[in-house]
Tab-separated table of C-alpha atoms in Angstrom:
chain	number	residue	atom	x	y	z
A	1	UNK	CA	13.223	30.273	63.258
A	2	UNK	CA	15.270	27.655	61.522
A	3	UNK	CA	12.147	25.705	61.012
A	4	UNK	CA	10.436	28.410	59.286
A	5	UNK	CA	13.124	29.114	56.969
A	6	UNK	CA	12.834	25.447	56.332
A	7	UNK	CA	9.328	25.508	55.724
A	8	UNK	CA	9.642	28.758	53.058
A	9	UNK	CA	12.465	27.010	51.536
A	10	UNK	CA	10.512	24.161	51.411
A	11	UNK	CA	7.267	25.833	49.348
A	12	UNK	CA	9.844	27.357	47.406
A	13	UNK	CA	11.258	24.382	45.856
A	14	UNK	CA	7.444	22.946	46.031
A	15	UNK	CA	6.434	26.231	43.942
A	16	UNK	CA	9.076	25.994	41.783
A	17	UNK	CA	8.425	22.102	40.956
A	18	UNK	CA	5.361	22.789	39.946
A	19	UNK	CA	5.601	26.047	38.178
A	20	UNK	CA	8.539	24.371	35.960
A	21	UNK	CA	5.535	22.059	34.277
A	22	UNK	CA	3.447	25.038	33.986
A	23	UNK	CA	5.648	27.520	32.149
A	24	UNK	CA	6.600	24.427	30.038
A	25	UNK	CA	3.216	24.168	29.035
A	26	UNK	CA	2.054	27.731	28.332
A	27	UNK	CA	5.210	27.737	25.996
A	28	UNK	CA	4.350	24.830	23.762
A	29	UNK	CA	0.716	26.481	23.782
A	30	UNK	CA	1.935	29.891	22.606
A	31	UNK	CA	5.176	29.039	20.473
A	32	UNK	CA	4.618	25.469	19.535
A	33	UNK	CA	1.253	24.330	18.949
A	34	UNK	CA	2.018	21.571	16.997
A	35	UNK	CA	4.413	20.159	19.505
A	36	UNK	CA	1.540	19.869	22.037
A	37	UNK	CA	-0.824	18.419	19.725
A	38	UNK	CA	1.778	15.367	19.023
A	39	UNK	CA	2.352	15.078	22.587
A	40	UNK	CA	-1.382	14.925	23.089
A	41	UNK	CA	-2.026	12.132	20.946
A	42	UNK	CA	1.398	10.561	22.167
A	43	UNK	CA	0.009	10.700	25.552
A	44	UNK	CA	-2.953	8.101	24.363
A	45	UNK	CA	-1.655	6.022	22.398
A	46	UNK	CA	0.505	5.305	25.274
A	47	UNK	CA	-2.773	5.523	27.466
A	48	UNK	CA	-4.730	3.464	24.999
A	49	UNK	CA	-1.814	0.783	24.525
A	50	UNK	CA	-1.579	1.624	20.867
A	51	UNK	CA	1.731	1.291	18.972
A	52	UNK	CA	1.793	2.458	14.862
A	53	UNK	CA	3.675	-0.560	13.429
A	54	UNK	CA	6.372	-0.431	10.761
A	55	UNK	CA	4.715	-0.343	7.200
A	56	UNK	CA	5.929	-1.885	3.936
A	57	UNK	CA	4.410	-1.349	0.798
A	58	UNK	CA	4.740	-3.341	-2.225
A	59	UNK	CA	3.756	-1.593	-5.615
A	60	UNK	CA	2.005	-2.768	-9.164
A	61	UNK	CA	3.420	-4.442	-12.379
A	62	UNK	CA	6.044	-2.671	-13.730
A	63	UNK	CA	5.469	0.417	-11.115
A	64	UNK	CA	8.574	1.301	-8.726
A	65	UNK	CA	8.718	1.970	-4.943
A	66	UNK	CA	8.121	6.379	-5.980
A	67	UNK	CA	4.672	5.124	-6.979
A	68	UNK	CA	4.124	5.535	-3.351
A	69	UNK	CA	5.290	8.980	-2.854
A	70	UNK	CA	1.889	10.401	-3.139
A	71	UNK	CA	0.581	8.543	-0.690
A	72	UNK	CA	3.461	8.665	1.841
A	73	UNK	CA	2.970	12.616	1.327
A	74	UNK	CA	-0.502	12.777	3.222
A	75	UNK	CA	0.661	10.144	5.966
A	76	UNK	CA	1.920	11.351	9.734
A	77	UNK	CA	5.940	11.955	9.258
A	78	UNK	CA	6.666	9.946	12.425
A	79	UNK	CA	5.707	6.760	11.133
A	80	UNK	CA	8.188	3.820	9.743
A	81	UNK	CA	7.595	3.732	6.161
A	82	UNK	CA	9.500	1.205	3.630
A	83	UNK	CA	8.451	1.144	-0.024
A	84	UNK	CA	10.495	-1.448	-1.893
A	85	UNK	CA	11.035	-2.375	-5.701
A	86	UNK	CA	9.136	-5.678	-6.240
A	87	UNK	CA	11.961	-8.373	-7.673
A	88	UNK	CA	13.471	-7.433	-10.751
A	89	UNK	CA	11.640	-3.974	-10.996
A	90	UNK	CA	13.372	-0.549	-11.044
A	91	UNK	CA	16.495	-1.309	-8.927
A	92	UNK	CA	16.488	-4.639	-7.817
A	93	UNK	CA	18.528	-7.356	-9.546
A	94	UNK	CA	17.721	-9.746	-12.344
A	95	UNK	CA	18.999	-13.320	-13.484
A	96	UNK	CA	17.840	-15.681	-15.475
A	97	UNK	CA	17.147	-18.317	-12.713
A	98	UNK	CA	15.281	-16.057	-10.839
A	99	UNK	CA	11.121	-16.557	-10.138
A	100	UNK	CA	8.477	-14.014	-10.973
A	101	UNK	CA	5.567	-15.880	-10.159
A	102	UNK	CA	4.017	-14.992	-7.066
A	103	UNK	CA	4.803	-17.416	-5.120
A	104	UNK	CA	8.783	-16.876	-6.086
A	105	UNK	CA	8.003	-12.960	-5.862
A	106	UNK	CA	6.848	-13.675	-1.864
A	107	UNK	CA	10.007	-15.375	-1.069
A	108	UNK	CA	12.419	-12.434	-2.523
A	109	UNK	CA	10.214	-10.041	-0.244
A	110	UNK	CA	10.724	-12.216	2.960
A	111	UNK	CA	14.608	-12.154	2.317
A	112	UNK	CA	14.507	-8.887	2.153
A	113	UNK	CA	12.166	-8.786	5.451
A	114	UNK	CA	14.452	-11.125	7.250
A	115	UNK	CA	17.452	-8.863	6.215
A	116	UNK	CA	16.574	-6.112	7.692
A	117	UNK	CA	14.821	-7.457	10.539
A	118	UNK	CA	11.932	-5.909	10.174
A	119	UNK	CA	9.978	-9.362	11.508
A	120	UNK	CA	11.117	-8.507	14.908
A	121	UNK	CA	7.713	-7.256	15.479
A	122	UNK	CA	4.587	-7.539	13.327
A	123	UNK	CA	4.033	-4.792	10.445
A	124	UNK	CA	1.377	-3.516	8.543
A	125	UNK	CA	1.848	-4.702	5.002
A	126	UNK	CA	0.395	-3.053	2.266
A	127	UNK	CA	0.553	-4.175	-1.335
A	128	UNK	CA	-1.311	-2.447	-4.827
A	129	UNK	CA	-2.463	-4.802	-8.214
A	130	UNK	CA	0.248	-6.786	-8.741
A	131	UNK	CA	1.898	-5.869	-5.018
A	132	UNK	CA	-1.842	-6.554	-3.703
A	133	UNK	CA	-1.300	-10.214	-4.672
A	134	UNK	CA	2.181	-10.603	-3.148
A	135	UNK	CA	1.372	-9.111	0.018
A	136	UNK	CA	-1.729	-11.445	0.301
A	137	UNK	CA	0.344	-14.186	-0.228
A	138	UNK	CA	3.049	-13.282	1.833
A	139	UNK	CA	0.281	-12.712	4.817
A	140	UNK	CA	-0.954	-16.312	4.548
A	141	UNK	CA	2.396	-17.473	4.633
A	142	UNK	CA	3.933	-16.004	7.258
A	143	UNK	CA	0.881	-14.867	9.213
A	144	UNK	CA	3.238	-13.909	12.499
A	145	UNK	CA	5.251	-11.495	10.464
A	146	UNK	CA	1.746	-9.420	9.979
A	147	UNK	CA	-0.362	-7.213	12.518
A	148	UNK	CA	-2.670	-6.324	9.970
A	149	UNK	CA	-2.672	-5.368	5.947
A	150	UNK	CA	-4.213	-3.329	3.323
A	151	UNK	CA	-4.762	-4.279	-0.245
A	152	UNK	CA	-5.699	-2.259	-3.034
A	153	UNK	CA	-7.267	-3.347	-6.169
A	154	UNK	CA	-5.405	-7.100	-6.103
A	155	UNK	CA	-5.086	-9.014	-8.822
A	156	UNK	CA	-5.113	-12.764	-8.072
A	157	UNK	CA	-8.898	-13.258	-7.648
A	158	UNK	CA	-11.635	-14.910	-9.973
A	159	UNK	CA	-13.603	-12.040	-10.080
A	160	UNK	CA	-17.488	-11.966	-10.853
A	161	UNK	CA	-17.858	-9.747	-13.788
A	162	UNK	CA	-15.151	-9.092	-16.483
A	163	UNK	CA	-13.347	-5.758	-16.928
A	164	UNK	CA	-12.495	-3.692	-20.079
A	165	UNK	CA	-8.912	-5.850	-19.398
A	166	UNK	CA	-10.246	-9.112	-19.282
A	167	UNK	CA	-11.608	-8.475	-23.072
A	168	UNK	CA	-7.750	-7.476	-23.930
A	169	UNK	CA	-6.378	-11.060	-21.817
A	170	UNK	CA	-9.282	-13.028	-24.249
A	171	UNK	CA	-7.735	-11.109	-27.162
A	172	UNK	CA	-4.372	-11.968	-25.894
A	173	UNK	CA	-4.762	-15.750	-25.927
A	174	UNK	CA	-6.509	-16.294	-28.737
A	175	UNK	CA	-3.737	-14.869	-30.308
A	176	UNK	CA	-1.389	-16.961	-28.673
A	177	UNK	CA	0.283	-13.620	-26.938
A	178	UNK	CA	1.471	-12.079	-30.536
A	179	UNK	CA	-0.479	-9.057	-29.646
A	180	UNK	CA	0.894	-6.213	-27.742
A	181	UNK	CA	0.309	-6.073	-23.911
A	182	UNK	CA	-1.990	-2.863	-23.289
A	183	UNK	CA	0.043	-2.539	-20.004
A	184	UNK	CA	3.458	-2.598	-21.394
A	185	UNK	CA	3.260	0.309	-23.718
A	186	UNK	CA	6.050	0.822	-26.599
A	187	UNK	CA	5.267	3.810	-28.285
A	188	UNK	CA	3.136	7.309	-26.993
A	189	UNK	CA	-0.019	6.177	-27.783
A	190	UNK	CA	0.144	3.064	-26.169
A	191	UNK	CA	1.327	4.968	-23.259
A	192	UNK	CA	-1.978	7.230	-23.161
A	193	UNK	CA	-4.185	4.101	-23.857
A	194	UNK	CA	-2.654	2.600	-20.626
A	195	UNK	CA	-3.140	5.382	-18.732
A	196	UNK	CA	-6.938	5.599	-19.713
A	197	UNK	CA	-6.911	1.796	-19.032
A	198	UNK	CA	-5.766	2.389	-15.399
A	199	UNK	CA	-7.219	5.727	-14.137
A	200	UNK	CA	-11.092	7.020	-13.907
A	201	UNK	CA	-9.829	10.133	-13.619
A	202	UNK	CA	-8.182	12.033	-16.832
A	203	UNK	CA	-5.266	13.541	-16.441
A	204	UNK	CA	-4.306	15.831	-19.212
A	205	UNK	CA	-0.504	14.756	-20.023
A	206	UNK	CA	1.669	16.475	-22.441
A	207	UNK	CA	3.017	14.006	-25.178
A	208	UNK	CA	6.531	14.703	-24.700
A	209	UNK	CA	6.296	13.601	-21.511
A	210	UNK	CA	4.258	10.777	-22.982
A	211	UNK	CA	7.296	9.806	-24.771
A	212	UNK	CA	9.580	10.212	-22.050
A	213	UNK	CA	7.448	7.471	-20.373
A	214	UNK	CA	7.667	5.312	-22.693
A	215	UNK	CA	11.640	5.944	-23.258
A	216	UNK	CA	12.198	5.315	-19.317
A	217	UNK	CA	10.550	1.849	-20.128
A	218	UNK	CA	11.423	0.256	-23.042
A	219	UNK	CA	14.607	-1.111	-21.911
A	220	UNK	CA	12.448	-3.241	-19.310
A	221	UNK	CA	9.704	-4.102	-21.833
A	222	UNK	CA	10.927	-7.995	-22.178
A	223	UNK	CA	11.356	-8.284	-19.074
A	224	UNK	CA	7.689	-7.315	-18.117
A	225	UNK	CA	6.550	-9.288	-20.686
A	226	UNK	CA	7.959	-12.198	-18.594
A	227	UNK	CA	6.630	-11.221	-15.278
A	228	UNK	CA	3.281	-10.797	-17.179
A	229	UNK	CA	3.623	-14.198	-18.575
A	230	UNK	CA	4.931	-15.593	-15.085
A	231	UNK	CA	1.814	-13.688	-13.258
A	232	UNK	CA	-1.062	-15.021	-15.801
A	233	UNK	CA	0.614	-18.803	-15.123
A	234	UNK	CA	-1.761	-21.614	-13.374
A	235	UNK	CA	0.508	-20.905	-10.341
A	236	UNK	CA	0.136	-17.119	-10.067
A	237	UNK	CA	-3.138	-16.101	-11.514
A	238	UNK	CA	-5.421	-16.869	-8.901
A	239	UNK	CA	-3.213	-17.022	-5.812
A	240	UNK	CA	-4.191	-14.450	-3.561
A	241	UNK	CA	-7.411	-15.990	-3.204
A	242	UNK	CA	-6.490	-19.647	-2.651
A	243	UNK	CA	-4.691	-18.310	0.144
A	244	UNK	CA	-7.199	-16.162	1.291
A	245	UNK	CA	-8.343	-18.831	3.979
A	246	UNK	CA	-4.865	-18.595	5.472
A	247	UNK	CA	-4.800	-15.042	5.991
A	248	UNK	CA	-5.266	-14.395	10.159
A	249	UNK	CA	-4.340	-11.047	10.436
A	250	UNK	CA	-6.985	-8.375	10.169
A	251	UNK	CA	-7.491	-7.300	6.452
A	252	UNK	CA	-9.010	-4.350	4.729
A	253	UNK	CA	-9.455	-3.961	0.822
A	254	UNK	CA	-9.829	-0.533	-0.777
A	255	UNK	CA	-10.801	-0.672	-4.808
A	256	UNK	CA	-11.771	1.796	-7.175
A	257	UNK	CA	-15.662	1.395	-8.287
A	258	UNK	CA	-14.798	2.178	-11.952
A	259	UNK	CA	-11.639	-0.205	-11.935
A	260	UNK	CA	-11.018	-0.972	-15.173
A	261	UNK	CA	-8.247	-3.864	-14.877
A	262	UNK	CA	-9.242	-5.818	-12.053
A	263	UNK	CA	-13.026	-5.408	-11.435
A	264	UNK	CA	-14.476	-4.085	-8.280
A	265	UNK	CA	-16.488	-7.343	-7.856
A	266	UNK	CA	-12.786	-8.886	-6.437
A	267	UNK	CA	-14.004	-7.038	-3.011
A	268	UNK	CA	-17.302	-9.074	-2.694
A	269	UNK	CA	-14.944	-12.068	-2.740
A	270	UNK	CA	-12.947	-11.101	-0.423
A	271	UNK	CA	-14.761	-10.198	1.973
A	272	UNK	CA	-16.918	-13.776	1.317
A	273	UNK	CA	-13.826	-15.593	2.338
A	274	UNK	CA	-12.786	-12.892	5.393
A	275	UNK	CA	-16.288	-11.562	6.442
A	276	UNK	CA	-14.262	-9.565	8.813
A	277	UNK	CA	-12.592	-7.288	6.705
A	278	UNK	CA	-12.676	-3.606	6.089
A	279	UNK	CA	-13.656	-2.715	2.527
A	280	UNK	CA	-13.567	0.733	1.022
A	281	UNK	CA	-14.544	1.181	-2.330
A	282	UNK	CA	-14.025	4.796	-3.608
A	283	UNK	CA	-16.599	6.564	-6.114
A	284	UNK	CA	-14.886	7.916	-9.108
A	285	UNK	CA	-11.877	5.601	-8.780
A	286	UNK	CA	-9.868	3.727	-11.160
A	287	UNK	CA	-6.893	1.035	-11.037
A	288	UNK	CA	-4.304	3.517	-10.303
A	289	UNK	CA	-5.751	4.436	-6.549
A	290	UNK	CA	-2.719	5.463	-5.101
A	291	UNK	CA	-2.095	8.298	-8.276
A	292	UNK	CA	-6.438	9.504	-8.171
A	293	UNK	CA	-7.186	9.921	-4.574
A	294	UNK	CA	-4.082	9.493	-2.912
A	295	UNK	CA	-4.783	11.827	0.487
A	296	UNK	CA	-7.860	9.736	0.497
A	297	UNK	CA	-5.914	6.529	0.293
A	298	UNK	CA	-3.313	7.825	2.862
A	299	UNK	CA	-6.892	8.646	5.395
A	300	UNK	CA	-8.375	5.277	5.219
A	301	UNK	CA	-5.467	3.264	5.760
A	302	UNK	CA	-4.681	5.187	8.748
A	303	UNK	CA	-8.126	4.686	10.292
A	304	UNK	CA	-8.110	1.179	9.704
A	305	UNK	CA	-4.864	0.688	11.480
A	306	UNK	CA	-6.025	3.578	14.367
A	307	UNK	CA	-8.649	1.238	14.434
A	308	UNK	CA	-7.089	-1.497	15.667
A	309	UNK	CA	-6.743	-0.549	18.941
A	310	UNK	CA	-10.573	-1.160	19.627
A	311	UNK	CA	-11.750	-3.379	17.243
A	312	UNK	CA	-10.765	-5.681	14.187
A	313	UNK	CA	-12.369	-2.713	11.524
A	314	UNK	CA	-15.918	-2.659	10.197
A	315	UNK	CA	-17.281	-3.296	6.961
A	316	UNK	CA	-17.750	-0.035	5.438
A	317	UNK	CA	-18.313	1.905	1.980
A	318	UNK	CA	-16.515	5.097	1.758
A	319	UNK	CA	-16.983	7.571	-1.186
């Protein structure tokens, strides 16, 4: 008899361990859908061996770390995302002694790395124009701080064929620099020409907002005038792609076709130097690719880094 009670007690306990499980499960399927879906694709990452790495992003001349907001706004909320203010822009510090080339520019960014640990493991680093030559740079040179890395539009390349810009730099030195800078705007209209300069699409912007713009800027105007100056030097100008050979980790490029600033032709050169990486070139597409297709943007990255787990990324044109 005592056995039997055993034995009931026994399925009991059995029952009720695996009922527990169940219940949880019809719950999350009824009342939380969304839970089970993350749990899902926790379940194979885990199973796959995949691990999203920490991201840092590094924006454009004269930009700011919100540049990024629009892209940060169509990626997965669980990830660990760090957009920082390139040296000297928005609110980092300034000082005379400091260096704005982009050499000097990779340097502030590793203190900043090494400050806040984030080198303990390797990060996906992704870096736009200006940021897209840093964060080349920065990969060649410290190649185990990187898992992989994303630029968009870089400057720091000889590219092929010249760009709508390129006329304006020609313009520029024959001049000896006394013109102004189309992408340091000081008045409204300089403000819409930039805009045109940098974005395919046209956004339809009110002109006192225009002139807010340009009021938010002015008091940095000098002082982008200096990076620009530091940026065009023998030094900066074609960096990214005399380190090129030096970058290990596994690279994809995404560039607006109708890129107006730095031509689309800069992709062909990477990928001569890398014939590994991923490029994306979007139809319809601009400079400013994080501001005209930013859930787009936001998509691709996360399938090259998804990616990853399989295979080092194919070439590949997206639209």
């Amino acid at each position: 008899m005592a056995a039997d009670t055993d034995m009931v007690n026994l399925l009991v306990i059995a029952g009720a361990t695996l009922a527990i499980p169940i219940l949880a499960f019809v719950a999350l399927f009824i009342l939380w859908p969304s839970a089970l879906i993350k749990i899902y694709y926790w379940y194979w990452r885990r199973t796959l061996g995949l691990q999203v790495p920490s991201i840092l992003m590094l924006h454009g001349f004269s930009a700011h770390k919100d540049t990024w907001l629009t892209v940060v706004k169509y990626l997965p909320k669980h990830l660990h995302i760090l957009c920082v203010d390139m040296p000297g822009h928005e609110g980092t510090t300034r000082t005379n002694t400091e260096d704005y080339s982009i050499r000097g520019q990779v340097r502030r960014i590793h203190q900043f790395v090494e400050t806040i640990r984030l080198n303990r493991k390797p990060f996906h680093l992704i870096g736009t124009s200006m940021g897209g030559n840093v964060a080349g740079v920065y990969a060649a040179s410290y190649p185990s701080e990187i898992c992989s890395i994303t630029l968009i539009c870089p400057t720091g390349i000889r590219y092929p064929c010249e760009t709508k810009f390129d006329n304006h730099l020609q313009d520029l030195e024959h001049s000896h620099y006394t013109l102004s800078i189309p992408l340091i705007p000081s008045t409204p209209e300089e403000m819409e020409d930039m805009l045109k300069l940098c974005s395919h699409v046209r956004f339809k912007i009110p002109q006192q907002i225009l002139q807010g713009l340009v009021d938010v800027r002015l008091p940095n105007n000098d002082f982008y005038q200096e990076v620009f100056m530091e940026i065009l030097g023998e030094n900066s100008r074609y960096a990214l792609q005399e380190h090129l050979h030096l970058i290990t980790a596994p690279l994809q490029v995404i560039w607006g076709k109708q890129d107006q600033v730095v031509d689309v032709s800069g992709a062909a050169v990477v990928a001569e130097a890398l014939p590994g990486c991923r490029l994306d070139i979007l139809e319809g597409c601009g400079h400013s690719v994080v501001m005209e297709r930013p859930r787009r943007t936001a998509k691709l990255i996360m399938e090259f880094i998804i990616s990853l787990g399989t295979t080092s990324g194919p070439i590949k044109k997206c639209s």
